[in-house]
Coordinates of C-alpha atoms and ligand atoms in Angstrom, one line a residue:
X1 CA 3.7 34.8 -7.7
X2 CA 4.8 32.6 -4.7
X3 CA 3.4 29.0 -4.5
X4 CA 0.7 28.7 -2.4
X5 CA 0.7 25.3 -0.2
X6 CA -3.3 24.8 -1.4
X7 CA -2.3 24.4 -5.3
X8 CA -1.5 20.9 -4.6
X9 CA -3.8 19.3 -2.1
X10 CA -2.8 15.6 -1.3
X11 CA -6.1 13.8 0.1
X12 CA -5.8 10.6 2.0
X13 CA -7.5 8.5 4.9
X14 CA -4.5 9.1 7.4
X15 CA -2.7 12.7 8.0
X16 CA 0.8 12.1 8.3
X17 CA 1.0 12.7 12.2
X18 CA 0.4 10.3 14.8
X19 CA -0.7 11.2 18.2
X20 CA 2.5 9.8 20.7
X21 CA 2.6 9.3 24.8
X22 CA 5.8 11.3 26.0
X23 CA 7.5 10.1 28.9
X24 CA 5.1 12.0 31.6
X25 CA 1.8 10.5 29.8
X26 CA 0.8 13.8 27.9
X27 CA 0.1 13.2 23.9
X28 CA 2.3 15.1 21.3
X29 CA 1.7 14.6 17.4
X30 CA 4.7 13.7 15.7
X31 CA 5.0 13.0 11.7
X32 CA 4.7 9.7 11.1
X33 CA 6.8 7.4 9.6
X34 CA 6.7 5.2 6.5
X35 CA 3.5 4.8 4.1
X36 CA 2.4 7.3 1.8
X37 CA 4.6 10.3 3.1
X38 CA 8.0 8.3 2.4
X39 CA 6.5 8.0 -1.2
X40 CA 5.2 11.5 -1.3
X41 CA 8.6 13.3 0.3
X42 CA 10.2 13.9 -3.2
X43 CA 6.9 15.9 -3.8
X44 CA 6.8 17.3 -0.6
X45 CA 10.9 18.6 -0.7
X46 CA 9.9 20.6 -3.9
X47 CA 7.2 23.0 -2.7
X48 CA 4.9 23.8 -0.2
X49 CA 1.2 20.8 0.2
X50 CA -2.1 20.9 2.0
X51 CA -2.6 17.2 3.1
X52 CA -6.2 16.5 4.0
X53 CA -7.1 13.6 6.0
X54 CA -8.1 11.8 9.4
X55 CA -5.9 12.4 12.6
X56 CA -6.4 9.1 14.0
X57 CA -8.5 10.4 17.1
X58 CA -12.1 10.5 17.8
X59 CA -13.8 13.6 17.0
X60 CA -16.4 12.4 20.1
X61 CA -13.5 11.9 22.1
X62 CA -13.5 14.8 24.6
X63 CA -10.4 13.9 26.8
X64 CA -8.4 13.6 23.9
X65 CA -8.0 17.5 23.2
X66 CA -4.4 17.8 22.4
X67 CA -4.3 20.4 19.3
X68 CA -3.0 19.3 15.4
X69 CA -0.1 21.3 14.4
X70 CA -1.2 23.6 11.2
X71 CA 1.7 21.7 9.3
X72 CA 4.4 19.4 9.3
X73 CA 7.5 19.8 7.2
X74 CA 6.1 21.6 4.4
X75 CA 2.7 19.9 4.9
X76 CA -0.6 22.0 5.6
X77 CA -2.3 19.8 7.8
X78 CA -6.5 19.9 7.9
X79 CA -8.2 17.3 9.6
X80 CA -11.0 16.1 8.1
X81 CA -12.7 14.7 11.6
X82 CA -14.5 11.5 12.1
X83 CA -16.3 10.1 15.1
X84 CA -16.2 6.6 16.3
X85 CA -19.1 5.6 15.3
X86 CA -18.3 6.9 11.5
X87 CA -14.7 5.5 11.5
X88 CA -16.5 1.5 12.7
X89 CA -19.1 1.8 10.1
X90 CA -17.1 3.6 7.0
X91 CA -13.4 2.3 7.7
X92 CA -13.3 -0.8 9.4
X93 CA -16.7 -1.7 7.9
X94 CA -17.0 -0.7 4.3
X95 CA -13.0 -0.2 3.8
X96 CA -11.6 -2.8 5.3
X97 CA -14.5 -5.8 5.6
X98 CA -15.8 -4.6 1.9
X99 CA -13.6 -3.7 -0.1
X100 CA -10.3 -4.9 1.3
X101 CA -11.1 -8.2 0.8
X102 CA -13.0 -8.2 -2.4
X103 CA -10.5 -6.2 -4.1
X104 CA -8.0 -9.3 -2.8
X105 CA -9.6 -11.7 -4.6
X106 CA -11.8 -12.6 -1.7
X107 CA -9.6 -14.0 0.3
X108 CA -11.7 -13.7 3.2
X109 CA -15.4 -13.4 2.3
X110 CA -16.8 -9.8 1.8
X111 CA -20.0 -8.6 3.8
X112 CA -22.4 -6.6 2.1
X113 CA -24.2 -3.2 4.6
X114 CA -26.4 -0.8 3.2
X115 CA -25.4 0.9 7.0
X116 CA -21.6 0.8 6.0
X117 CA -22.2 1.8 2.6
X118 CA -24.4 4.7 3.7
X119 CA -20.9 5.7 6.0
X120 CA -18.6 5.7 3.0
X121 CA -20.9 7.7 1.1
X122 CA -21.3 10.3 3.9
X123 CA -17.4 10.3 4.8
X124 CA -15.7 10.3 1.4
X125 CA -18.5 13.5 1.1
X126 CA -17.5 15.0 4.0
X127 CA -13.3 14.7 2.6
X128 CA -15.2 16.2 -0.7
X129 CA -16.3 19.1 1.1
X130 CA -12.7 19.7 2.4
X131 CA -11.2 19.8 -0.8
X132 CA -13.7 22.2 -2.2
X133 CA -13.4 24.4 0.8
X134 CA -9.4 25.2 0.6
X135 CA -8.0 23.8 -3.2
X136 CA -7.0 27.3 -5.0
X137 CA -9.0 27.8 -8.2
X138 CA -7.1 26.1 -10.5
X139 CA -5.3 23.9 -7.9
X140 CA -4.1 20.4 -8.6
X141 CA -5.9 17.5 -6.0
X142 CA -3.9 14.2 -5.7
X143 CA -6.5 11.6 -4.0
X144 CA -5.8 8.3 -2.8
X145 CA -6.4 4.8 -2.1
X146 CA -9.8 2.8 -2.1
X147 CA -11.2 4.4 1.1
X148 CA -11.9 7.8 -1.2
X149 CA -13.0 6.4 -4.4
X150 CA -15.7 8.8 -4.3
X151 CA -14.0 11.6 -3.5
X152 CA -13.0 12.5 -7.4
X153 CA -16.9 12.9 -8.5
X154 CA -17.9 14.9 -5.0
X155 CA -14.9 17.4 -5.7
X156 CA -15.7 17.5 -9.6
X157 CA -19.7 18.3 -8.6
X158 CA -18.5 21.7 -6.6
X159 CA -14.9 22.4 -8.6
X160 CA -14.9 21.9 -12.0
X161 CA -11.8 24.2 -12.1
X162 CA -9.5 21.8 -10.7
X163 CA -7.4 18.9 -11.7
X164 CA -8.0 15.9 -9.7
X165 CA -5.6 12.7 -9.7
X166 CA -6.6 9.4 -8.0
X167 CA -4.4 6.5 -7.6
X168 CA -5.8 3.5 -6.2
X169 CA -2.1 1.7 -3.9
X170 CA -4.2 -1.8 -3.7
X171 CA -4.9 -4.3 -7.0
X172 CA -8.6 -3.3 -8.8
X173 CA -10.2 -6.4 -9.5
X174 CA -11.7 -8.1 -12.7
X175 CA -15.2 -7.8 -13.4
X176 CA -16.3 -11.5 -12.6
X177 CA -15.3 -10.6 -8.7
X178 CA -16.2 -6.5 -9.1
X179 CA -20.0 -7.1 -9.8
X180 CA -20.6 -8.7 -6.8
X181 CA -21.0 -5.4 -5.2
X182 CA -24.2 -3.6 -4.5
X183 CA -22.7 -0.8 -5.7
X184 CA -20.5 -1.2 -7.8
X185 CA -21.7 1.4 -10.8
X186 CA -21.3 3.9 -8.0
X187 CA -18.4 3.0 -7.5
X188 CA -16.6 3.5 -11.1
X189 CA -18.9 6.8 -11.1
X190 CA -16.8 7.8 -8.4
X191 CA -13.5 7.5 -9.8
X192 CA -14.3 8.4 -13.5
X193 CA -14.8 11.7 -11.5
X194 CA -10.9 12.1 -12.0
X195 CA -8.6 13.3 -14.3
X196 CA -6.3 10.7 -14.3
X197 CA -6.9 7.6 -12.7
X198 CA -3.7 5.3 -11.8
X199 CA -3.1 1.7 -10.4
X200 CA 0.1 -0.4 -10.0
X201 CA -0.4 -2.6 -12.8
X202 CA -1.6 -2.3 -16.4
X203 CA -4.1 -5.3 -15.5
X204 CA -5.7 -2.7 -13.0
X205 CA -5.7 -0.1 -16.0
X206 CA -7.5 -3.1 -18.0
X207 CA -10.3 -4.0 -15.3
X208 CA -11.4 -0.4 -14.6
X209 CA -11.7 0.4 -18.4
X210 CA -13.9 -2.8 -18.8
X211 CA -16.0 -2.1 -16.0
X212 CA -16.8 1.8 -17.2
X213 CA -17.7 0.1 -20.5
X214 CA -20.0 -2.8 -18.7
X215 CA -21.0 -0.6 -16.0
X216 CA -21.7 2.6 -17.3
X217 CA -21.9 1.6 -21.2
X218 CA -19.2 4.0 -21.8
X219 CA -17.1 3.4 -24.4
X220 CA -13.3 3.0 -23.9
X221 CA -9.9 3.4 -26.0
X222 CA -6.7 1.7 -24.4
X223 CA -5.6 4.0 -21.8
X224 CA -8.7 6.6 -21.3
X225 CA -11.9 6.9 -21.6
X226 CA -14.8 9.7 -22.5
X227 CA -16.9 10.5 -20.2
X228 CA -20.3 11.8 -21.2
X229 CA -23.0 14.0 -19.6
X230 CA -25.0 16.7 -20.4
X231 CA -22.6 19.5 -19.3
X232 CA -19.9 16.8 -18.6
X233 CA -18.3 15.9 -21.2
X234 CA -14.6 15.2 -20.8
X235 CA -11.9 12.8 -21.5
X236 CA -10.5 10.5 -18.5
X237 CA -6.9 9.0 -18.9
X238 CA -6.0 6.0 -16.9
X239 CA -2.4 4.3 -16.5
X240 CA -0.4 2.5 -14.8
X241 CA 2.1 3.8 -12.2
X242 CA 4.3 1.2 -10.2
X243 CA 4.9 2.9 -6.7
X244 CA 8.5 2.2 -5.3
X245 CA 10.6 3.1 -2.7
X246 CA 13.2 6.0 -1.5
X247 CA 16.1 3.4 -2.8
X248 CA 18.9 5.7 -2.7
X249 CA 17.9 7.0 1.1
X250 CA 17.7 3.4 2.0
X251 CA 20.4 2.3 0.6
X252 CA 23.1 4.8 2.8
X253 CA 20.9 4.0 5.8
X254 CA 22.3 0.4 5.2
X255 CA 26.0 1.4 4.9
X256 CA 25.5 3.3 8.3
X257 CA 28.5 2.0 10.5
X258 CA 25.9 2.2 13.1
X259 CA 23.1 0.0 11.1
X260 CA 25.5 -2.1 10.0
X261 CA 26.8 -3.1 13.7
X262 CA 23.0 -3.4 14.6
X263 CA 22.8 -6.1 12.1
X264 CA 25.6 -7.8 13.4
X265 CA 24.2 -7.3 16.9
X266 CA 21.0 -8.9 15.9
X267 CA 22.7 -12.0 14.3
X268 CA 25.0 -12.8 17.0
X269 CA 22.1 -12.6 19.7
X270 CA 20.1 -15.2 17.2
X271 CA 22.9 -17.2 18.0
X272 CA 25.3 -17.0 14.5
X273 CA 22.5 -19.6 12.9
X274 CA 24.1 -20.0 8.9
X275 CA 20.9 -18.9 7.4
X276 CA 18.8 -16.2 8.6
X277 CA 15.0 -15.8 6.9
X278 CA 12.8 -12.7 8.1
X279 CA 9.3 -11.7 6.8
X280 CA 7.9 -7.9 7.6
X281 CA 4.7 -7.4 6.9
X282 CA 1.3 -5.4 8.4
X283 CA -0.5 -7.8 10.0
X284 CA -2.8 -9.2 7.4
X285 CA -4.6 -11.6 5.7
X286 CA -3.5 -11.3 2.5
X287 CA 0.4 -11.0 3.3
X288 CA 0.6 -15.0 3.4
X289 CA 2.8 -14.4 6.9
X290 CA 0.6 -18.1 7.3
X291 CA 1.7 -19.2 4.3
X292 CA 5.9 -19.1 5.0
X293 CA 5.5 -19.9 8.3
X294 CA 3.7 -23.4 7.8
X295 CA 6.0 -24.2 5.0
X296 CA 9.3 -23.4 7.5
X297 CA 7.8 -25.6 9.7
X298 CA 7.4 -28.7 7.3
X299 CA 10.9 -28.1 6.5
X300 CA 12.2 -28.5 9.9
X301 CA 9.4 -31.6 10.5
X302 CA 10.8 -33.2 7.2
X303 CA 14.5 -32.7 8.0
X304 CA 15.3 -30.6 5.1
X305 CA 16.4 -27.4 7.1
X306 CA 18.1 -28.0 10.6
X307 CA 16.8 -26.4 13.3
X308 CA 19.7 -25.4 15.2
X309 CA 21.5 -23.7 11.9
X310 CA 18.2 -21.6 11.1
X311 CA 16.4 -18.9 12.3
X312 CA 13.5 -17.5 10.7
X313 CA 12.3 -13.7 12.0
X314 CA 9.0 -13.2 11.3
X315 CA 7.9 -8.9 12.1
X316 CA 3.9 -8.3 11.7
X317 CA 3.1 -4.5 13.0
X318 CA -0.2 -4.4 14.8
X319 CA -2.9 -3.9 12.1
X320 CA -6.7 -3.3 12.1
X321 CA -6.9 -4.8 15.2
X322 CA -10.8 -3.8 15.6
X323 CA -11.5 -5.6 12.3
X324 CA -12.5 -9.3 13.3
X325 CA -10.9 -11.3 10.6
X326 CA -7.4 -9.5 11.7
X327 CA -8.4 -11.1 15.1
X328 CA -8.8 -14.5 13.9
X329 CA -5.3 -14.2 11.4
X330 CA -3.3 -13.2 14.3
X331 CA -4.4 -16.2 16.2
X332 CA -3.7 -18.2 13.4
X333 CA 0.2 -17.5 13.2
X334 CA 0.7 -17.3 16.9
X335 CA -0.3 -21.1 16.8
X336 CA 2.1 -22.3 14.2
X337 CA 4.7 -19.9 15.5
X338 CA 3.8 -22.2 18.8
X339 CA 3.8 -25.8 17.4
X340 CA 7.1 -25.4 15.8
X341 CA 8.8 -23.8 18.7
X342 CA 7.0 -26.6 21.0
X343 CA 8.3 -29.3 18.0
X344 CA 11.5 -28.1 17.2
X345 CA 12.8 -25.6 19.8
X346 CA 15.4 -26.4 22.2
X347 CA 17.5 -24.4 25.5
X348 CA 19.2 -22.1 23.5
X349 CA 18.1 -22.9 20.2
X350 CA 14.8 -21.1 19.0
X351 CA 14.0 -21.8 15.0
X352 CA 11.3 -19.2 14.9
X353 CA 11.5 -15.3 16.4
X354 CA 8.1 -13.8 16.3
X355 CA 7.4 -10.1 17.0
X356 CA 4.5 -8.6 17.1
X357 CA 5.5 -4.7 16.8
X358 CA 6.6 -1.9 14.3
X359 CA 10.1 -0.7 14.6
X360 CA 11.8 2.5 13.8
X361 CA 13.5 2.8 10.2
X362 CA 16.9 2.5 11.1
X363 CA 16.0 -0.9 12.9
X364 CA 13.6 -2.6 10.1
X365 CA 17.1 -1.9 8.0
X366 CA 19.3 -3.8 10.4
X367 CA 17.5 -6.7 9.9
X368 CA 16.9 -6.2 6.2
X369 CA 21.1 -6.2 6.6
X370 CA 21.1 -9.5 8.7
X371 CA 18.9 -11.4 6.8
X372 CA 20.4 -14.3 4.2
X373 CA 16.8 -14.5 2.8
X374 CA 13.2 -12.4 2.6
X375 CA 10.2 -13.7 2.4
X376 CA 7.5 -11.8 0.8
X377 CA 4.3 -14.9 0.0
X378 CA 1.3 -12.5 -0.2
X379 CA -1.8 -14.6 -1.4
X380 CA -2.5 -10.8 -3.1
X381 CA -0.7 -7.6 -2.5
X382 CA -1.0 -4.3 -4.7
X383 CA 2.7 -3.7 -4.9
X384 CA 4.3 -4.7 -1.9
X385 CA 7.3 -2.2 -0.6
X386 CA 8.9 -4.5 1.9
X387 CA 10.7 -6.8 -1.3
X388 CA 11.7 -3.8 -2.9
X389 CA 13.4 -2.4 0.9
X390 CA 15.0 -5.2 1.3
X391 CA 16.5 -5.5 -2.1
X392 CA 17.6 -1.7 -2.1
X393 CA 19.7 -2.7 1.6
X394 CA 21.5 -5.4 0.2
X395 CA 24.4 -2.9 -0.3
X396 CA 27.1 -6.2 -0.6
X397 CA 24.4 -7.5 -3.3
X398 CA 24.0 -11.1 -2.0
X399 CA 21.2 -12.3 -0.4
X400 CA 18.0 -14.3 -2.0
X401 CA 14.6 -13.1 -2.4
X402 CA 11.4 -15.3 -2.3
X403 CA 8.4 -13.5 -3.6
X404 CA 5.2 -14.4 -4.7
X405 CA 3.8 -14.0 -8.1
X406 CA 0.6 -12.5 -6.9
X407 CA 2.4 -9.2 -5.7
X408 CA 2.3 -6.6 -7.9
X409 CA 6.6 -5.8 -7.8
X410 CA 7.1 -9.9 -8.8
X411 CA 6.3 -7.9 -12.6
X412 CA 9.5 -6.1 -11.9
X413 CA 11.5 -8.2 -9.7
X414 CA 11.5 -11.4 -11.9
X415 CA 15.1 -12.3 -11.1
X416 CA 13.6 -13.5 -7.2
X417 CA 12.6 -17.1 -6.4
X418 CA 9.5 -16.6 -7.7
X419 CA 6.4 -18.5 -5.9
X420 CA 2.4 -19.6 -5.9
X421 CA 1.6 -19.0 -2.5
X422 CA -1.0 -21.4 -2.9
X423 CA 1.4 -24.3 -4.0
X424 CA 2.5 -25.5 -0.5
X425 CA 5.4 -28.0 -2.0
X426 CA 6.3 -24.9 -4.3
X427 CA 6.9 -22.0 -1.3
X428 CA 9.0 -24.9 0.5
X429 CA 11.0 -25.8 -2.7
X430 CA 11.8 -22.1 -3.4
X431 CA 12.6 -21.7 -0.1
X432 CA 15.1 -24.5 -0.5
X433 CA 16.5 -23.5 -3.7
X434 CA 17.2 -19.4 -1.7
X435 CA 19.3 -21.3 1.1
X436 CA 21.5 -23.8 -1.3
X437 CA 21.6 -21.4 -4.3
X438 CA 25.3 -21.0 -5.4
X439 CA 26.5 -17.4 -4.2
X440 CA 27.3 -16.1 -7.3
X441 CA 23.9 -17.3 -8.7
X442 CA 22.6 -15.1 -5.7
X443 CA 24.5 -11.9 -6.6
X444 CA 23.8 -12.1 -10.2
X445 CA 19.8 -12.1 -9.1
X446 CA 20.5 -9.2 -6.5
X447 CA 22.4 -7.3 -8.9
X448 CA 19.5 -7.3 -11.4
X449 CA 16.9 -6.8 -9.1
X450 CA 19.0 -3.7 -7.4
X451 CA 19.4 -2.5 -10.9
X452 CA 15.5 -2.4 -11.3
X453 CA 14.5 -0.8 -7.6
X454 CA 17.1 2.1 -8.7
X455 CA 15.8 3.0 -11.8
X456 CA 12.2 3.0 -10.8
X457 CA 12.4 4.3 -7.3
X458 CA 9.6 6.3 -5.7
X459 CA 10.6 9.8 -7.1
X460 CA 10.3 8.7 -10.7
X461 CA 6.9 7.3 -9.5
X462 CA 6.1 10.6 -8.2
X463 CA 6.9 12.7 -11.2
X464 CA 5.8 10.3 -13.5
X465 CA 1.9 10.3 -12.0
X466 CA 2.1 14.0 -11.2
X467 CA 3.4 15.0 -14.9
X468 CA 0.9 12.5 -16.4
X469 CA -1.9 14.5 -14.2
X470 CA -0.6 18.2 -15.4
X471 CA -1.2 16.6 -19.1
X472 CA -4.5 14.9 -18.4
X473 CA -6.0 18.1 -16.7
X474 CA -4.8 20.5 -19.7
X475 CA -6.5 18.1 -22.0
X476 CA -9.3 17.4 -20.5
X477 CA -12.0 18.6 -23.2
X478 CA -9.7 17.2 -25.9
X479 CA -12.5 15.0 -27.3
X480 CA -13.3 13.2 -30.6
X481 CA -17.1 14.7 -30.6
X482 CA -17.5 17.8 -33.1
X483 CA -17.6 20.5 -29.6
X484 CA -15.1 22.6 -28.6
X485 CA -13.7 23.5 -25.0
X486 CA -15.1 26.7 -25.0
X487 CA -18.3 25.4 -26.2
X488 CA -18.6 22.8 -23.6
X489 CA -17.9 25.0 -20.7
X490 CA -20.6 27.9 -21.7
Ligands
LIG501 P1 0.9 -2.2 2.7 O1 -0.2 -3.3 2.6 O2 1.0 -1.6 4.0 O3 0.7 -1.1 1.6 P2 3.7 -2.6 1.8 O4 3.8 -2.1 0.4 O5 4.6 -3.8 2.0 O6 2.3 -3.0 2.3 O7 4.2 -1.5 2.8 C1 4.4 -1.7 4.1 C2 5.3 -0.6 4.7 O8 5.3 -0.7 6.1 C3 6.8 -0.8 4.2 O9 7.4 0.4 4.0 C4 7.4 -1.5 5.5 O10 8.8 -1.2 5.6 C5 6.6 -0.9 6.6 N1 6.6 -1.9 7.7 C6 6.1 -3.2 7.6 N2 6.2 -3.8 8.8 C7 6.8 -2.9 9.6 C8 7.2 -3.0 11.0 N3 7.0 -4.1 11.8 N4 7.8 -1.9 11.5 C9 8.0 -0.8 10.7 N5 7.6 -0.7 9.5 C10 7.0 -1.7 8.9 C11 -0.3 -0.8 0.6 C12 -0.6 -1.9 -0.4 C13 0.7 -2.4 -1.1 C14 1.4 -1.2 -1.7 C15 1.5 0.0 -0.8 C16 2.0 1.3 -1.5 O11 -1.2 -3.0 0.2 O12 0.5 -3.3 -2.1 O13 2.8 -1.5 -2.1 O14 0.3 0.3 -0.2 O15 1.2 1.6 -2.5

């Protein structure tokens, strides 16, 4: 028998299309870029998906009536649609001002709506009914990230026949921050709905086990956990699963002959400075874009770096712009990018290049290519991807890293200039000891660290999850109580 596309049903926030202005102002969707499908295209190459998700336009939105295509690549496309007034109250409100930032430590302060709350609910049940309405019996659901965490129980409620995977691509936090929300048992209810749940880092795997046992009083064994109900009673394993990057793909993009005189391009118009820095990041609060950029600027005020034989690139794509605390960070950066130009710019000598934009692949890579040194200071990132890009580009295996210890790929990538973002003096010594660092100190790093982002690159990430899932669903009633699998589902 032929695989059908709904056996394996990938459910996330975003479809992989985004809508696009041609050149004569009509919209076209076109698959987008980056994010979740680079890490899903092993998966996808091998047989046929349904992806479920949001389109990115508003359901309310009348003018807007340019059809979805049925599928992209081998992608069956349903979209799950959401009007404005659902995507302000569940996404930007409960996803992104809730749960964003208390799941990064609190960075920024969390707010607390029974109205956004009610949203979620609503919307992760609407994604639930979705799933329920075209997963084949027996069909394997993969759900992810924290704007679904709900989704697992929903599905479970109306398909008990299916196997259902949910990886969470941010960090889970400990209990002590966890509790402070309303609903918080909910919450773990949610996910426990799953199979097999996955985070980054076994420290995630830790948190979530201690909150099922404080939350729910269940009772937990390193690395899963029994769920029991009166006809619910199953076995949940949870792991970790470090997500990575297409490293081989990315790694020919940078030998391109093409790329490579990009890179060369892009150097020579910064003016040849001896040591370029760049940062890429989303826009965000928690990427510490802040962070590097106040501590360049002390080095230029102290004398330590010289303006004129430096140039530091900092890339932030547009992000969550309707979200006010992404307001308030982008005004932030634009005014130190602004005092050290105003303090240490001259004609024809500009210390710090600031764009505001997303750039195609081959692009980002060209400056990955240029750039002497990356900075990656997140005050609290899940895995962060950008480190592990650049590293994989760095085909002539020189060039520093500086990375923060509060990312979740500084566990991997220890050979980096490893820093507390919070440790002002630190970042700038760090920073420091990347641009006079011997160069076969520096290759010796990079060789390591390329060594690491080939051996775990996104495909083993892929497999590993999706294998671990086969195993979890196929033992699913494998319990220690005295009932059988038969006995359980009569
Ligand atoms: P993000 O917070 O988005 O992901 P990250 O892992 O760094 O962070 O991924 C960003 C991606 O966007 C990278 O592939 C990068 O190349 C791309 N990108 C960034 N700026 C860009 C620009 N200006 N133009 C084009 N592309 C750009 C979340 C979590 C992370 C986790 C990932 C995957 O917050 O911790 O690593 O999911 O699980």
């Amino acid at each position: 028998m032929g695989q059908s596309a709904n056996d394996v049903v990938v459910v996330a926030n975003r479809l992989p299309v985004d809508a696009t202005a041609g050149p004569d102002g009509s919209t076209h969707w076109e698959q987008s870029p980056g994010g979740l499908v680079t890490a899903l295209d092993p998966l996808l190459r091998e047989r046929p998906v349904t992806w479920i998700g949001w389109s990115g336009r508003f359901a309310d939105d009348a003018a807007d009536a340019v059809p979805l295509p049925d599928r992209v690549g081998s992608c069956d496309l349903v979209e799950v649609p959401l009007t404005r007034s659902q995507v302000e109250d569940y996404y930007e409100g409960f996803c992104n001002a809730t749960i964003w930032p208390l799941y990064h430590d609190a960075i920024v302060a969390p707010v607390y709506h029974r109205r956004t709350w009610e949203a979620y609910q609503q919307v992760n049940r609407v994604f639930a009914d979705a799933v329920a309405a075209v997963a084949a019996p027996g069909a394997t659901v993969w759900v992810h990230d924290y704007q679904l965490q709900l989704v697992p129980q929903f599905v479970r409620q109306v398909r008990p026949d299916v196997t259902i995977g949910f990886f969470l691509h941010i960090p889970f936090p400990p209990h002590e921050l966890f509790a402070q929300l309303p609903w918080r048992r909910q919450i773990i209810e949610g996910m426990l709905g799953a199979d097999l749940v996955g985070f980054h880092r076994p420290e995630g795997v830790l948190n979530f086990l201690v909150l099922a046992h404080r939350l729910c009083g269940l009772s937990p064994e390193s690395g899963s956990v029994q769920v029991r109900g009166l006809d619910d009673n199953r076995t949940v394993r949870v792991g970790a699963f470090p997500i990575s990057i297409d490293s081989r793909s990315l790694d020919s993009l940078a030998r391109d002959p093409q790329v490579r005189e990009k890179a060369r391009l892009l150097r020579h118009d910064l003016g040849n400075p001896g040591t370029i820095l760049l940062g890429v990041d989303r826009l965000d609060y928690t990427k510490g874009i802040d962070v590097r950029l106040k501590a360049f600027a002390e080095l230029l005020d102290d004398g330590d770096l010289d303006p004129t034989d430096v140039t530091l690139v900092q890339v932030a794509t547009p992000s969550r712009e309707g979200v006010e605390e992404y307001q308030r960070i982008r005004q932030e950066i634009e005014l130190v990018v602004g005092r050290a130009l105003g303090d240490h710019g001259a004609i024809g000598s500009v210390p710090v290049r600031y764009l505001h934009q997303s750039m195609p692949r081959e692009e980002l890579v060209a400056f990955y290519v240029a750039a002497d040194i990356m900075l990656v200071t997140p005050l609290r990132d899940g895995m962060n991807l950008v480190c592990k890009e650049y590293v994989a580009c760095r085909t002539d295996e020189d060039g520093a890293l500086v990375l923060s210890e509060f990312t979740g790929a500084s566990a991997e990538l220890s050979e980096a200039y490893l820093v507390n973002p919070y440790d002002a003096e630190g970042v700038k010594r760090a920073i420091l000891d990347a641009v006079h660092a011997p160069q076969e100190d520096r290759m010796r790093r990079m060789r390591s660290m390329r060594a690491t982002v080939f051996d775990n690159d996104v495909e083993r990430w892929g497999t590993s999850f999706l294998e671990a899932l086969r195993r979890a669903g196929h033992n699913r009633y494998e319990t220690v109580d005295s009932r059988t699998a038969a006995e359980i589902n009569e």
